[in-house]
XYZ file of C-alpha atoms in Angstrom:
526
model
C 108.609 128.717 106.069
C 110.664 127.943 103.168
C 114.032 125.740 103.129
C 116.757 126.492 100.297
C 116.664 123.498 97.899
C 119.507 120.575 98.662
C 121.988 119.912 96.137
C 122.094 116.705 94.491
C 125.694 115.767 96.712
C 123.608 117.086 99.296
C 120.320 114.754 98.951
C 122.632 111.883 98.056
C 124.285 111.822 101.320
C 121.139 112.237 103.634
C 120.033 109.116 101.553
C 123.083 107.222 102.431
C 123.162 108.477 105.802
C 119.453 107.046 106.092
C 119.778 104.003 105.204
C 122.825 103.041 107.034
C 120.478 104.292 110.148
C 117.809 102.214 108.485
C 120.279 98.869 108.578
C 121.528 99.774 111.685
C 118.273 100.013 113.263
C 116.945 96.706 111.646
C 118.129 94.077 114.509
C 117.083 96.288 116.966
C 113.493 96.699 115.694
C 113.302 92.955 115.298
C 114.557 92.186 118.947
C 111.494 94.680 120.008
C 109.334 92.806 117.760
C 110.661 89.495 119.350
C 109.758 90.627 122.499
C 106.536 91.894 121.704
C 105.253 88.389 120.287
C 106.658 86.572 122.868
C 105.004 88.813 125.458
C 101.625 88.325 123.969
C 101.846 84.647 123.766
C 103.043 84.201 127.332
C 100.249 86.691 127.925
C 97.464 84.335 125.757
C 99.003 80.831 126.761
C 98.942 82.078 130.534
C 96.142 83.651 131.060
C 93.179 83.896 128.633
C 93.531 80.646 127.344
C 93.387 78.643 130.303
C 89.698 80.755 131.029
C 88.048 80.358 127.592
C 88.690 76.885 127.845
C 87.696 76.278 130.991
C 84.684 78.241 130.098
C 84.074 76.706 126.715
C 85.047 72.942 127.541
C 83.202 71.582 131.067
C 80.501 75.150 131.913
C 78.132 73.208 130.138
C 78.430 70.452 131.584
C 79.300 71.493 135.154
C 75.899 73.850 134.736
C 73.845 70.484 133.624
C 74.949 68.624 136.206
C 74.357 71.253 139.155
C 70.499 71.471 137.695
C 70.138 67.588 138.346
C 70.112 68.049 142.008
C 67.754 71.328 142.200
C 65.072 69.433 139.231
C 65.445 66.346 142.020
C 64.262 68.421 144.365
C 61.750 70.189 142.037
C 60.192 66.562 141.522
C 60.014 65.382 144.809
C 58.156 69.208 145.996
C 55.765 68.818 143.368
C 54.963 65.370 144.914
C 55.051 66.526 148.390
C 52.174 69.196 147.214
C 50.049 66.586 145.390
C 50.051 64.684 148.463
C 49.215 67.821 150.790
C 46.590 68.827 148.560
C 43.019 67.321 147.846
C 41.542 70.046 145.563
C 41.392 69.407 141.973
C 42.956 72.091 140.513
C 45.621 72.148 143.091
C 46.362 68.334 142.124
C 46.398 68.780 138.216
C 48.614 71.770 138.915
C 51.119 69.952 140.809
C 50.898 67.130 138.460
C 51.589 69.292 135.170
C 54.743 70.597 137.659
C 55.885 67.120 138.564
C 55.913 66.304 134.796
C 57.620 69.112 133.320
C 60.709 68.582 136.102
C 60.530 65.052 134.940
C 60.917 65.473 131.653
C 63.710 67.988 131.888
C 65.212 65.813 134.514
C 65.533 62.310 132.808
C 66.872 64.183 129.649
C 69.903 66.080 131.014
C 70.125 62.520 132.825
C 70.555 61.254 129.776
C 72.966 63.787 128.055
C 74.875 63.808 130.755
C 75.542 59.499 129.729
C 75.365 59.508 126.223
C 75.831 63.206 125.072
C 73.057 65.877 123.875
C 74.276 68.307 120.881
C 71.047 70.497 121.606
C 72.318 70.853 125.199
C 75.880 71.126 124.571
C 76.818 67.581 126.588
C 80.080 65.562 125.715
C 78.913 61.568 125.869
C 80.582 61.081 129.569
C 84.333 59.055 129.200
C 85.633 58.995 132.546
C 85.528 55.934 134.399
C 85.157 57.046 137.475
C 82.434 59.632 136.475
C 80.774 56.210 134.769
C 80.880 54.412 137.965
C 79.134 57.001 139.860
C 76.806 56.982 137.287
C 76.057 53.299 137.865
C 75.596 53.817 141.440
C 73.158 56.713 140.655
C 71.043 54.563 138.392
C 68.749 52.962 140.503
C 67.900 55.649 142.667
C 67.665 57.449 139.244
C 64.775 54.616 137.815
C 62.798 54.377 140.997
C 62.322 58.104 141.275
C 61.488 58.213 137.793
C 58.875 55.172 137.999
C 57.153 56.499 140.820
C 56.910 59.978 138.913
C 55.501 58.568 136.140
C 52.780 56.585 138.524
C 52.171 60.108 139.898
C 51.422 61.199 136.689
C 48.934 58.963 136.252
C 46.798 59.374 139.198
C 43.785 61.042 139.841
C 42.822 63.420 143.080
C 42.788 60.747 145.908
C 38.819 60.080 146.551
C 39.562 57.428 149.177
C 41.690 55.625 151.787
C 42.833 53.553 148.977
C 43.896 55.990 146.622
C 45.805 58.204 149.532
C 47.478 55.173 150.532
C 48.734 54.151 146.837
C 49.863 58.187 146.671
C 51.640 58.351 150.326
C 53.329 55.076 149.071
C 55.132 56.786 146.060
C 55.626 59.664 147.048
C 57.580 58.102 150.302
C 59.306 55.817 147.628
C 60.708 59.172 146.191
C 62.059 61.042 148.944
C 63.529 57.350 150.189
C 65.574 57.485 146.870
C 66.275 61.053 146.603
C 68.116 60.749 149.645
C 70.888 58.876 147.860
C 70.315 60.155 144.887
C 71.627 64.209 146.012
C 75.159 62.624 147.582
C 75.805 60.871 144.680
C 74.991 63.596 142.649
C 77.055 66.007 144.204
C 80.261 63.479 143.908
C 79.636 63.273 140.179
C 79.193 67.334 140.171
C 82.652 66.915 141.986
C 84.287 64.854 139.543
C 83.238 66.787 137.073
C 85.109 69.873 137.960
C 88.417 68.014 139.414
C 88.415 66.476 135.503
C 87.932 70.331 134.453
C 90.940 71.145 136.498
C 93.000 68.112 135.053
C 91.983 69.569 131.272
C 92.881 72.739 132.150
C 96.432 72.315 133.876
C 96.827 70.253 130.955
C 95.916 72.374 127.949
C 98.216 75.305 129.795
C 101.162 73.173 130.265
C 100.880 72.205 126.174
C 100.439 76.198 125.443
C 103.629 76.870 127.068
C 105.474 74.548 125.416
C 104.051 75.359 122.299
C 104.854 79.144 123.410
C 108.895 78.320 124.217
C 108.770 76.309 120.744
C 108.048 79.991 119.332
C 110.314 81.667 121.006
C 113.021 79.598 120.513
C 112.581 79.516 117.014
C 112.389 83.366 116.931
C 115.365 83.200 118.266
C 116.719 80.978 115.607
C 115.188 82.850 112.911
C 117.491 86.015 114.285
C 120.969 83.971 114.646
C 120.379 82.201 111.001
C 118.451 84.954 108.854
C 118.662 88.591 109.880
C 121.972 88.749 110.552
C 123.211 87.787 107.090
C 120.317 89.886 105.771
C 121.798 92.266 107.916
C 125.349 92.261 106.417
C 123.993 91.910 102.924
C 121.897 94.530 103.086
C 124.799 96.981 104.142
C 127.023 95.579 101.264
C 123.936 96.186 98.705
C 123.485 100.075 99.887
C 127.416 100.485 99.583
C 127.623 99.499 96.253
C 124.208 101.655 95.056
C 125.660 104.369 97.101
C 128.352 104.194 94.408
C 126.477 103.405 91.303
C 124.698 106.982 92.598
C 127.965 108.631 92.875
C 128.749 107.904 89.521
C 125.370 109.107 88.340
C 125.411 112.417 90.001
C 127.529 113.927 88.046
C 125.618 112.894 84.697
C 122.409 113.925 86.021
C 123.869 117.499 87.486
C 124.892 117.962 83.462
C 121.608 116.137 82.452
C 119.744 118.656 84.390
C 121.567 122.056 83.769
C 121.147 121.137 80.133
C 117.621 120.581 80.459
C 116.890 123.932 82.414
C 118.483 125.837 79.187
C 116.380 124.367 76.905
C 113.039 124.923 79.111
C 114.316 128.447 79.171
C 115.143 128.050 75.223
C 111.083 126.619 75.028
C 109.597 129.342 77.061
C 111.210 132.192 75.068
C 110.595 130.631 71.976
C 106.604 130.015 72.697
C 106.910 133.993 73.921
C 107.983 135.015 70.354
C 105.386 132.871 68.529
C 102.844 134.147 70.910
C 104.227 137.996 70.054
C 103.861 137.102 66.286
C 100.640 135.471 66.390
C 98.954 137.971 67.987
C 100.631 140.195 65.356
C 99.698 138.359 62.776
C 95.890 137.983 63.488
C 95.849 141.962 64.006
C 97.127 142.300 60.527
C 94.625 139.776 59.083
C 92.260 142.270 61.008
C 93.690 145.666 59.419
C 93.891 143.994 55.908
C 90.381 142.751 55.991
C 89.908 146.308 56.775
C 91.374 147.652 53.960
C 89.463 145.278 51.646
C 86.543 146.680 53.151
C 87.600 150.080 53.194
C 86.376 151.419 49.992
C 82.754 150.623 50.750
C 82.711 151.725 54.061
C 84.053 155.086 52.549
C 81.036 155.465 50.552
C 78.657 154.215 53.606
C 80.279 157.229 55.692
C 79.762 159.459 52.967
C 76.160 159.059 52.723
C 75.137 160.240 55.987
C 77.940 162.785 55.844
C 76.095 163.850 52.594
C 73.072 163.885 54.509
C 73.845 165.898 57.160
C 74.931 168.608 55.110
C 71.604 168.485 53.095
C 70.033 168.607 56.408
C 72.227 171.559 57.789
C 71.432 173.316 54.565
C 67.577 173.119 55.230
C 67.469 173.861 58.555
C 69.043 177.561 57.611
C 66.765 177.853 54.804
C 63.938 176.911 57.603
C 66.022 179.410 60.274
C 65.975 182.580 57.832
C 62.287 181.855 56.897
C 59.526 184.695 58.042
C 58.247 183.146 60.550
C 60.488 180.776 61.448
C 59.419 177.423 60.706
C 60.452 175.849 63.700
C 59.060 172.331 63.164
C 61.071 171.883 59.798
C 63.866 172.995 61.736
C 63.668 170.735 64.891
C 62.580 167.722 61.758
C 65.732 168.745 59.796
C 68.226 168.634 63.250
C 66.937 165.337 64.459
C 67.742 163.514 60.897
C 71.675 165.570 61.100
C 71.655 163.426 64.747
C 70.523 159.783 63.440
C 72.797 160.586 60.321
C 75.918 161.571 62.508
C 75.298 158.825 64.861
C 74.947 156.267 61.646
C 78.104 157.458 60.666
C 80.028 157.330 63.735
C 78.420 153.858 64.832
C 80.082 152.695 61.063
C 83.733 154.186 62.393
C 83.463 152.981 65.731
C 82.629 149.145 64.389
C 86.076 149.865 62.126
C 87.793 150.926 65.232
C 86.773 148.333 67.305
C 87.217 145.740 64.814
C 91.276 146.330 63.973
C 91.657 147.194 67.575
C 94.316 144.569 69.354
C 92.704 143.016 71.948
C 93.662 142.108 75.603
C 93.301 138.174 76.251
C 91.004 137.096 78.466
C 89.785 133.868 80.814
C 86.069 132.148 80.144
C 84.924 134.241 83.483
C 85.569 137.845 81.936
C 83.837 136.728 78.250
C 81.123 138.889 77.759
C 77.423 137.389 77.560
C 77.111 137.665 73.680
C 73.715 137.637 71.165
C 75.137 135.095 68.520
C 72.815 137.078 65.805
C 73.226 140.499 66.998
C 76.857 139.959 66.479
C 76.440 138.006 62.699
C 73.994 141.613 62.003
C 76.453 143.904 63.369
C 79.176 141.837 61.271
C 76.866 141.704 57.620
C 76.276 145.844 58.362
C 80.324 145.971 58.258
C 80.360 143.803 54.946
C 77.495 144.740 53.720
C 79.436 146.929 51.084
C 82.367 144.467 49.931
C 79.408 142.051 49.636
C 77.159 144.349 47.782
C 80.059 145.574 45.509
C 80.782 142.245 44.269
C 77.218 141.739 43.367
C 76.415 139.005 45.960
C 73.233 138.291 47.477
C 73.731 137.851 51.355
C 70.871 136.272 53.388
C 70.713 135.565 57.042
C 68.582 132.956 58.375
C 69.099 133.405 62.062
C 67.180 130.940 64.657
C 65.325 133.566 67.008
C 65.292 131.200 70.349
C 69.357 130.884 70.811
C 71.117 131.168 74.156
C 73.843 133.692 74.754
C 77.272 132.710 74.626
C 80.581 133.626 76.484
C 82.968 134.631 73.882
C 85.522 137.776 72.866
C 83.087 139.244 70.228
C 85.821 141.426 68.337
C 87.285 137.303 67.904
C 83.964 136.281 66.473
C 83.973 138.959 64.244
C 86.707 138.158 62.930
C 86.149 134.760 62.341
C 82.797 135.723 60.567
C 84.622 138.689 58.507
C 87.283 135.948 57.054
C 84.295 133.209 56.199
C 82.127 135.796 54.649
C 85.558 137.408 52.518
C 86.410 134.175 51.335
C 83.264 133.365 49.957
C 82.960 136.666 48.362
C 86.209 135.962 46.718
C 85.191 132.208 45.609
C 81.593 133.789 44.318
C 83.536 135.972 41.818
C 83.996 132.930 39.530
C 80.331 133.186 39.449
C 78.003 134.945 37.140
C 76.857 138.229 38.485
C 73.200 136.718 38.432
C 73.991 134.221 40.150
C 76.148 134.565 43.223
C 74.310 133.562 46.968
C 75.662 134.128 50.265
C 73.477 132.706 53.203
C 74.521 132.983 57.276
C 72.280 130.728 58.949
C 71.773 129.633 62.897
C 70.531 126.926 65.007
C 71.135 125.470 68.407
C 70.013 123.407 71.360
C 70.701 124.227 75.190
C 74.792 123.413 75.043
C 76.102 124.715 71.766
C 74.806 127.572 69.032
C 75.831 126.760 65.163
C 76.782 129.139 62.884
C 76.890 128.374 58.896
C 78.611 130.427 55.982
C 77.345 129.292 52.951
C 77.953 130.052 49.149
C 77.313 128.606 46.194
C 80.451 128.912 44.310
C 82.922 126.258 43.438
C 82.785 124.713 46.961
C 86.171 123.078 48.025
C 88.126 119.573 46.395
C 87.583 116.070 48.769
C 91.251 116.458 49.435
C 90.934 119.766 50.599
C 88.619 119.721 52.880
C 90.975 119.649 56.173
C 93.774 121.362 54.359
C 92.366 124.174 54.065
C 92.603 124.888 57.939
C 96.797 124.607 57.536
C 98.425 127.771 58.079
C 99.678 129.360 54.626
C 97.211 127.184 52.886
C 95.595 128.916 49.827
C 93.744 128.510 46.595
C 93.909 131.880 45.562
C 97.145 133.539 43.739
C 97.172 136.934 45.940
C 95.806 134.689 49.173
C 98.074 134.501 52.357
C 96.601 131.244 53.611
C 96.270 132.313 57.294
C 92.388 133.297 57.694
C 90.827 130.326 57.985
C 94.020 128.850 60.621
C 93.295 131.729 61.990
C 89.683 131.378 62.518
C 89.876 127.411 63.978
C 92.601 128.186 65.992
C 89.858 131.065 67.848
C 86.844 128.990 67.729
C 88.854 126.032 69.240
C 89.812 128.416 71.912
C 86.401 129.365 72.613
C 85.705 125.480 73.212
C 84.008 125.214 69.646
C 84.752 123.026 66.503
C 85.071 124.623 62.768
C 84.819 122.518 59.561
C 83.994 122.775 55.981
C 81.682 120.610 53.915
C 80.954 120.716 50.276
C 77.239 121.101 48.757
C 75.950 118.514 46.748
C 74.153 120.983 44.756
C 77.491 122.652 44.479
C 79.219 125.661 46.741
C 80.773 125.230 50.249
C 79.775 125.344 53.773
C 81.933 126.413 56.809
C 80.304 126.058 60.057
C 81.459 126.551 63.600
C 79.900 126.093 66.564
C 80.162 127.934 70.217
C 79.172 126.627 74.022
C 76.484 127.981 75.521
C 78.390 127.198 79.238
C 81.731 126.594 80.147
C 82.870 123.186 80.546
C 83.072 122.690 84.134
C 86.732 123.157 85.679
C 88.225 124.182 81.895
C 89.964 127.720 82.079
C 89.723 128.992 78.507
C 92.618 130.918 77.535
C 91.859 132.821 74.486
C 95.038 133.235 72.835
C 93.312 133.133 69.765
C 95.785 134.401 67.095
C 98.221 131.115 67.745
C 97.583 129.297 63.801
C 97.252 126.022 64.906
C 95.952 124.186 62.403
């Protein structure tokens, strides 16, 4: 849905208008941002703070602890089984038990004193968590020593030897029976300090939260509202720096809007007279060549009327020789069709031309065309006494160019060296079209051995109304970069050492991806 376009008054005071709602709006939007913060750290401090630390700080510790009574308990079974057992296997079994629940026993005893990095144990601080401890010890030593003596012994093969076991095993649970009490007091302690850490930590997060707030608070009182106020006074006075622009740009603007106007009809007139101008070029090469395409339309003329004359000699013959006849009517056909294929290559080539994108170029035989174009000036070229050669590559691709353009651009490259060959002896003047290629571009050469062109000349040449002749308009060759460049190609001229002058173009095979060629070829750009 389209909008009508705002004025420049118009656009200047929705600006204004937004951003005095944009300064208006600011202490609002940083009270809701005030709030937010302040939400989310009574929110953090409260609530999810208080768990991860309780969590993080004393779980490990807690857990260790609570796994000192159960791996008591885990020793003293294993000893209660070696005792009810006499088998072998039964004994070494329980004894491998017992000393794994020992092991694992006297070192989280151990971390839970001194501190264990691999088990995640703080060294214990507390006094009265340390004075537990002492009270634990000996119950803690004698359980261990009679573990270890466990570990030592054998299956019991005698009264002796059951007596020694019963002994330590009775020596255990005796001390484990203090030991679990005390245990669980120290388990106690443990979480009771937890607690005390915890109320703690949240009490110093919500001070640390008011400190915020209350500086937030600050921070609004002391900085946005004089940012506030300066902020309106600054938009004021660019509101009126803009009001005394507006008027300068409106002029600014109208003036610039007649001269695109100006540009565009301008570049419409050149375009009108370029494309004039190259059909002229067209319709006076024509009329250079005209004289020997007269005489190449006269010969098959000439022959069909030879041909027309014998085929009535051959119709009024007794019998009727009606081979001769048939012989004599095909050669009238070839000739007329030789003679209108010459016409039709005039017609077509000082025909104007519609312009057209890269996708509508036709699909073009680079030496077809350079034939077609030597058949055309094959009688200027001949009447000057010039020897024309073509030495055309036989594996080129196609390319996608206006062929009536090409021709033209051949037709003023092989004129010109015509012209420059008649400062040569008659015996003595060469004119060679070559082609070569590879899969992206097809080169073209026109090359003479005349007087070849000056150093200084060699990019002068391609200036429109450049010339080195006296009756020369200076527009062909312009003309000719000015279509090649259009086609995506590059033109250029090179001197022979041996002496005579080379012009060479080349052509794309493809189009360059996402390039729309326009082929407003006639513009003489130089």
């Amino acid at each position: 849905m389209s909008t009508a376009a705002k004025s420049p008054t118009e656009s200047m005071e929705s600006d204004r208008c937004s951003a005095q709602q944009m300064a208006a709006s600011l202490p609002r939007r940083y009270l809701a941002v005030l709030a937010s913060v302040a939400l989310l750290l009574i929110l953090d401090q409260a609530v999810i703070q208080p768990l991860l630390l309780q969590v993080s700080l004393y779980a490990p510790t807690i857990n260790v602890a609570g796994r000192q009574r159960m791996l008591s308990q885990r020793l003293t079974k294993a000893a209660l089984v070696m005792q009810a057992f006499d088998q072998e296997s039964e004994f070494r079994r329980s004894r491998e038990e017992l000393g794994d629940a020992l092991s694992q026993w006297t070192r989280a005893h151990h971390g839970l004193l001194h501190g264990d990095a691999s088990l995640n144990l703080p060294p214990t601080t507390q006094p009265e968590i340390q004075q537990q401890f002492a009270r634990l010890t000996p119950h803690f030593e004698q359980m261990a020593r009679s573990a270890r003596l466990l570990q030592t012994m054998a299956a019991p093969g005698g009264d002796a030897e059951r007596a020694a076991l019963n002994q330590q095993v009775a020596a255990m649970l005796r001390h484990e029976s203090a030991y679990l009490p005390t245990m669980d007091r120290i388990v106690g302690l443990y979480e009771q300090e937890a607690r005390r850490q915890v109320l703690v930590l949240r009490l110093s997060g919500l001070a640390v939260t008011v400190s915020v707030i209350l500086l937030m608070v600050a921070l609004a009182y002391l900085v946005l509202r004089p940012a506030n106020r300066t902020i309106l006074e600054q938009v004021q006075q660019l509101e009126d720096r803009v009001a005394q622009r507006t008027s300068q740009l409106t002029e600014s603007n109208q003036a610039l809007t007649r001269e695109i106007h100006e540009r565009r009809q301008a570049e419409h007139r050149t375009r009108q007279l370029s494309d004039q101008l190259a059909h002229a070029s067209r319709v006076t090469a024509m009329g250079q060549l005209a004289t020997g395409l007269a005489h190449e339309i006269n010969q098959p003329l000439a022959a069909i009327a030879n041909y027309a004359e014998s085929c009535a000699v051959f119709l009024r013959s007794d019998p009727i020789e009606r081979a001769e006849a048939q012989g004599a009517v095909q050669r009238i056909r070839d000739a007329a069709l030789r003679a209108g294929g010459i016409v039709r290559r005039m017609r077509n080539f000082v025909r104007p031309q519609p312009l057209q994108d890269g996708a509508a170029q036709p699909r073009v035989d680079v030496n077809a065309l350079i034939r077609e174009v030597a058949a055309l000036c094959q009688a200027e070229v001949a009447g000057a006494d010039v020897m024309m050669q073509l030495d055309l590559s036989s594996d080129l691709r196609d390319v996608h160019v206006d062929p009536i353009q090409i021709q033209q651009v051949l037709v003023n490259l092989i004129q010109n060296s015509v012209q420059a060959l008649r400062s040569n002896p008659r015996d003595g003047r060469s004119l060679t079209i070559r082609t070569n290629g590879d899969d992206d571009t097809v080169q073209i050469q026109v090359a003479d051995n005349g007087p070849g062109f000056a150093a200084a000349d060699l990019e002068s040449v391609f200036a429109p109304f450049f010339t080195t002749r006296k009756d020369g308009l200076g527009v062909g060759l312009a003309i000719s970069r000015g279509i090649v460049e259009q086609h995506q190609g590059r033109l250029w001229a090179e001197s022979r050492p041996a002496g005579g002058a080379v012009v060479c173009f080349t052509l794309p095979t493809r189009q360059k991806d996402g390039t729309r060629v326009e082929h407003d070829a006639h513009c003489l750009c130089g």
